[in-house]
Coordinates of N, CA and C in Angstrom, one line a residue:
X1 N 3.8 17.7 5.4 CA 5.0 18.4 5.7 C 6.1 17.4 6.0
X2 N 7.2 17.7 5.4 CA 8.3 16.8 5.6 C 9.1 17.2 6.9
X3 N 10.2 16.5 7.1 CA 11.0 16.7 8.3 C 11.7 18.1 8.3
X4 N 11.8 18.7 7.1 CA 12.4 20.0 7.1 C 11.3 21.1 7.0
X5 N 10.1 20.7 7.3 CA 8.9 21.6 7.3 C 8.6 22.2 5.9
X6 N 8.8 21.5 4.9 CA 8.4 21.8 3.6 C 7.1 21.1 3.3
X7 N 6.2 21.7 2.7 CA 4.9 21.1 2.4 C 5.0 20.1 1.2
X8 N 4.3 19.0 1.3 CA 4.3 18.0 0.3 C 2.9 17.9 -0.2
X9 N 2.7 18.1 -1.5 CA 1.3 18.0 -2.1 C 1.1 16.7 -2.7
X10 N 0.0 16.0 -2.2 CA -0.4 14.7 -2.8 C -1.7 14.9 -3.4
X11 N -1.9 14.7 -4.6 CA -3.1 14.8 -5.3 C -3.9 13.5 -5.3
X12 N -5.1 13.6 -4.8 CA -6.0 12.4 -4.7 C -7.1 12.6 -5.8
X13 N -7.1 11.7 -6.7 CA -8.1 11.7 -7.8 C -9.1 10.6 -7.5
X14 N -10.3 10.9 -7.0 CA -11.3 9.9 -6.8 C -12.6 10.5 -7.2
X15 N -13.7 9.7 -7.2 CA -15.0 10.2 -7.6 C -15.6 11.1 -6.5
X16 N -15.2 10.9 -5.3 CA -15.7 11.7 -4.2 C -14.8 12.9 -4.0
X17 N -15.3 14.0 -3.6 CA -14.5 15.2 -3.5 C -13.6 15.2 -2.2
X18 N -12.3 15.5 -2.4 CA -11.4 15.6 -1.3 C -10.8 17.0 -1.3
X19 N -11.5 17.9 -0.5 CA -11.0 19.2 -0.4 C -9.8 19.3 0.6
X20 N -10.0 18.6 1.7 CA -9.0 18.5 2.7 C -9.2 17.1 3.3
X21 N -8.1 16.5 3.7 CA -8.2 15.2 4.3 C -8.5 15.3 5.8
X22 N -9.8 15.4 6.1 CA -10.3 15.6 7.4 C -11.0 14.3 7.8
X23 N -10.8 13.8 9.0 CA -11.5 12.6 9.5 C -12.8 13.1 10.1
X24 N -13.9 13.0 9.4 CA -15.2 13.5 9.8 C -16.2 12.5 9.4
X25 N -17.4 12.7 9.9 CA -18.5 11.9 9.6 C -18.9 11.9 8.1
X26 N -18.7 13.1 7.5 CA -19.1 13.2 6.1 C -18.2 12.3 5.2
X27 N -16.9 12.3 5.5 CA -16.0 11.4 4.7 C -16.3 10.0 5.0
X28 N -16.5 9.6 6.2 CA -16.8 8.2 6.5 C -18.1 7.7 6.0
X29 N -19.1 8.6 5.8 CA -20.3 8.2 5.1 C -20.1 8.0 3.6
X30 N -19.2 8.7 3.0 CA -19.1 8.6 1.5 C -18.2 7.4 1.1
X31 N -17.3 7.0 2.0 CA -16.4 5.9 1.7 C -16.4 4.9 2.9
X32 N -16.5 3.6 2.7 CA -16.6 2.7 3.8 C -15.3 2.5 4.5
X33 N -14.1 2.7 3.9 CA -12.8 2.5 4.5 C -11.9 3.7 4.2
X34 N -11.4 4.3 5.2 CA -10.5 5.4 5.0 C -9.2 5.1 5.7
X35 N -8.1 5.2 5.0 CA -6.7 4.9 5.5 C -6.0 6.2 5.5
X36 N -5.5 6.7 6.6 CA -4.7 7.9 6.7 C -3.3 7.6 7.2
X37 N -2.4 8.2 6.6 CA -1.0 8.0 7.0 C -0.2 9.3 6.8
X38 N 0.8 9.4 7.6 CA 1.7 10.6 7.5 C 2.9 10.1 6.6
X39 N 3.3 10.9 5.6 CA 4.4 10.6 4.7 C 5.6 11.5 5.0
X40 N 6.7 10.9 4.8 CA 8.0 11.7 4.9 C 8.7 11.6 3.6
X41 N 9.2 12.8 3.2 CA 9.9 12.9 1.9 C 11.4 12.6 2.1
X42 N 11.9 11.7 1.3 CA 13.3 11.4 1.3 C 13.9 12.1 0.0
X43 N 14.4 13.3 0.2 CA 14.9 14.0 -1.0 C 16.1 13.3 -1.7
X44 N 16.9 12.7 -0.9 CA 18.1 12.1 -1.5 C 17.6 10.9 -2.4
X45 N 16.7 10.1 -1.9 CA 16.2 9.0 -2.7 C 15.0 9.3 -3.6
X46 N 14.5 10.5 -3.5 CA 13.4 11.0 -4.3 C 12.2 10.1 -4.2
X47 N 11.8 9.9 -2.9 CA 10.6 9.0 -2.7 C 9.9 9.4 -1.4
X48 N 8.8 8.8 -1.1 CA 8.0 9.0 0.1 C 8.1 7.8 1.0
X49 N 8.2 8.0 2.3 CA 8.2 6.9 3.3 C 7.1 7.2 4.3
X50 N 6.5 6.2 4.8 CA 5.5 6.4 5.8 C 6.2 6.6 7.2
X51 N 5.5 7.4 8.0 CA 6.0 7.6 9.4 C 5.4 6.6 10.3
X52 N 5.6 6.7 11.6 CA 5.0 5.8 12.5 C 3.6 6.1 12.8
X53 N 3.1 7.2 12.3 CA 1.7 7.6 12.6 C 0.8 7.1 11.5
X54 N -0.1 6.2 11.7 CA -1.1 5.8 10.7 C -2.4 5.5 11.4
X55 N -3.5 5.7 10.7 CA -4.8 5.4 11.3 C -5.6 4.7 10.2
X56 N -6.5 3.8 10.6 CA -7.5 3.2 9.7 C -8.8 3.4 10.3
X57 N -9.7 4.1 9.6 CA -11.1 4.3 10.1 C -12.0 3.6 9.2
X58 N -13.0 2.9 9.8 CA -14.0 2.1 9.1 C -15.3 2.8 9.2
X59 N -16.1 2.9 8.1 CA -17.4 3.4 8.2 C -18.3 2.4 8.9
X60 N -19.5 2.8 9.3 CA -20.3 1.9 10.1 C -20.9 0.7 9.4
X61 N -20.8 0.7 8.1 CA -21.4 -0.4 7.3 C -20.4 -1.5 6.9
X62 N -19.2 -1.5 7.4 CA -18.2 -2.4 7.0 C -18.2 -3.6 8.0
X63 N -18.4 -4.8 7.5 CA -18.5 -6.0 8.4 C -17.2 -6.2 9.1
X64 N -16.1 -5.9 8.5 CA -14.8 -6.1 9.1 C -14.6 -5.2 10.4
X65 N -15.2 -4.0 10.3 CA -15.1 -3.1 11.5 C -15.9 -3.7 12.6
X66 N -17.0 -4.3 12.4 CA -17.8 -4.9 13.5 C -17.0 -6.1 14.1
X67 N -16.4 -6.9 13.3 CA -15.6 -8.0 13.8 C -14.4 -7.6 14.6
X68 N -13.7 -6.5 14.1 CA -12.6 -6.0 14.9 C -12.9 -5.4 16.2
X69 N -14.1 -4.8 16.3 CA -14.6 -4.2 17.6 C -14.9 -5.2 18.6
X70 N -15.2 -6.4 18.2 CA -15.5 -7.5 19.1 C -14.3 -8.1 19.7
X71 N -13.1 -7.9 19.1 CA -11.9 -8.5 19.6 C -11.4 -7.7 20.8

């Protein structure tokens, strides 16, 4: 949803099914790395911008995730 409360549809074409972008154990089991960000539509510039809200979720099998948890 943009800043004017209009819905923005982003189509994700991947081998794994994406019915909704929900952060759950099922998604994290199917992909080792999941990056979620909020997008803002700039109608004047006809483009998307990221907002300040972003999350990166690592599945349990990613070595980088284990290293980051140690820090």
